[in-house]
PDB file of C-alpha atoms in Angstrom:
ATOM      1  CA  MET A 241      -4.251  13.749 -10.042  1.00  0.00           C
ATOM      2  CA  THR A 242      -1.246  15.224  -8.420  1.00  0.00           C
ATOM      3  CA  GLY A 243       2.269  13.725  -8.620  1.00  0.00           C
ATOM      4  CA  LEU A 244       2.426  12.703  -4.861  1.00  0.00           C
ATOM      5  CA  SER A 245      -0.951  11.109  -4.606  1.00  0.00           C
ATOM      6  CA  THR A 246      -0.201   9.132  -7.941  1.00  0.00           C
ATOM      7  CA  VAL A 247       3.087   7.937  -6.289  1.00  0.00           C
ATOM      8  CA  LEU A 248       1.325   7.048  -3.153  1.00  0.00           C
ATOM      9  CA  ILE A 249      -1.365   4.989  -4.745  1.00  0.00           C
ATOM     10  CA  VAL A 250       0.991   3.268  -7.050  1.00  0.00           C
ATOM     11  CA  VAL A 251       3.277   2.324  -3.931  1.00  0.00           C
ATOM     12  CA  GLY A 252       0.209   1.106  -2.109  1.00  0.00           C
ATOM     13  CA  LEU A 253      -0.815  -1.169  -5.003  1.00  0.00           C
ATOM     14  CA  PHE A 254       2.658  -2.455  -5.372  1.00  0.00           C
ATOM     15  CA  LEU A 255       2.757  -3.441  -1.648  1.00  0.00           C
ATOM     16  CA  VAL A 256      -0.676  -5.122  -2.088  1.00  0.00           C
ATOM     17  CA  GLY A 257       0.892  -7.301  -4.822  1.00  0.00           C
ATOM     18  CA  GLY A 258       3.832  -8.047  -2.277  1.00  0.00           C
ATOM     19  CA  ILE A 259       1.103  -9.190   0.327  1.00  0.00           C
ATOM     20  CA  ILE A 260      -0.457 -11.509  -2.249  1.00  0.00           C
ATOM     21  CA  SER A 261       2.997 -12.877  -3.081  1.00  0.00           C
ATOM     22  CA  PHE A 262       3.999 -13.326   0.447  1.00  0.00           C
ATOM     23  CA  VAL A 263       0.810 -15.167   1.343  1.00  0.00           C
ATOM     24  CA  LYS A 264       1.502 -17.520  -1.537  1.00  0.00           C
ATOM     25  CA  GLN A 265       4.977 -18.240  -0.379  1.00  0.00           C
ATOM     26  CA  GLN A 266       3.720 -18.729   3.180  1.00  0.00           C
ATOM     27  CA  MET A 267       5.974 -16.048   4.790  1.00  0.00           C
ATOM     28  CA  PRO A 268       5.681 -15.157   8.471  1.00  0.00           C
ATOM     29  CA  LYS A 269       2.241 -13.515   9.356  1.00  0.00           C
ATOM     30  CA  SER A 270       4.066 -10.760  11.179  1.00  0.00           C
ATOM     31  CA  LEU A 271       5.622  -9.592   8.004  1.00  0.00           C
ATOM     32  CA  ILE A 272       2.502  -9.766   6.058  1.00  0.00           C
ATOM     33  CA  VAL A 273       0.710  -7.739   8.813  1.00  0.00           C
ATOM     34  CA  LEU A 274       3.500  -5.111   8.669  1.00  0.00           C
ATOM     35  CA  LEU A 275       3.287  -4.919   4.848  1.00  0.00           C
ATOM     36  CA  SER A 276      -0.497  -4.601   4.943  1.00  0.00           C
ATOM     37  CA  ILE A 277      -0.365  -1.785   7.344  1.00  0.00           C
ATOM     38  CA  GLY A 278       2.148   0.140   4.960  1.00  0.00           C
ATOM     39  CA  ALA A 279      -0.063  -0.618   2.008  1.00  0.00           C
ATOM     40  CA  ALA A 280      -3.149   0.561   3.895  1.00  0.00           C
ATOM     41  CA  MET A 281      -1.516   3.696   4.893  1.00  0.00           C
ATOM     42  CA  CYS A 282      -0.052   4.528   1.367  1.00  0.00           C
ATOM     43  CA  LEU A 283      -3.429   3.861  -0.260  1.00  0.00           C
ATOM     44  CA  THR A 284      -5.415   5.952   2.345  1.00  0.00           C
ATOM     45  CA  ALA A 285      -2.837   8.821   2.070  1.00  0.00           C
ATOM     46  CA  GLY A 286      -3.009   8.871  -1.722  1.00  0.00           C
ATOM     47  CA  VAL A 287      -6.792   8.770  -1.736  1.00  0.00           C
ATOM     48  CA  LEU A 288      -7.089  11.541   0.940  1.00  0.00           C
ATOM     49  CA  ARG A 289      -4.686  13.768  -1.023  1.00  0.00           C
ATOM     50  CA  LEU A 290      -7.048  13.323  -4.122  1.00  0.00           C
ATOM     51  CA  GLY A 291     -10.123  14.172  -2.182  1.00  0.00           C
ATOM     52  CA  VAL A 292      -9.271  16.585   0.622  1.00  0.00           C
ATOM     53  CA  TRP A 293      -6.268  18.677  -0.784  1.00  0.00           C
ATOM     54  CA  ASN A 294      -7.578  18.821  -4.340  1.00  0.00           C
TER      55      ASN A 294
END
């Protein structure tokens, strides 16, 4: 596991935790959607860096 892919996956999981927290606090849906897009991009980039550029 390279350093950058690890950082991207950890940040993505952190954002997923934020999504769960924001849903429980009933924050605005647009904020939750923005956070989920960022989490999906981080997780996808981390996994692709593991698989493709290994």
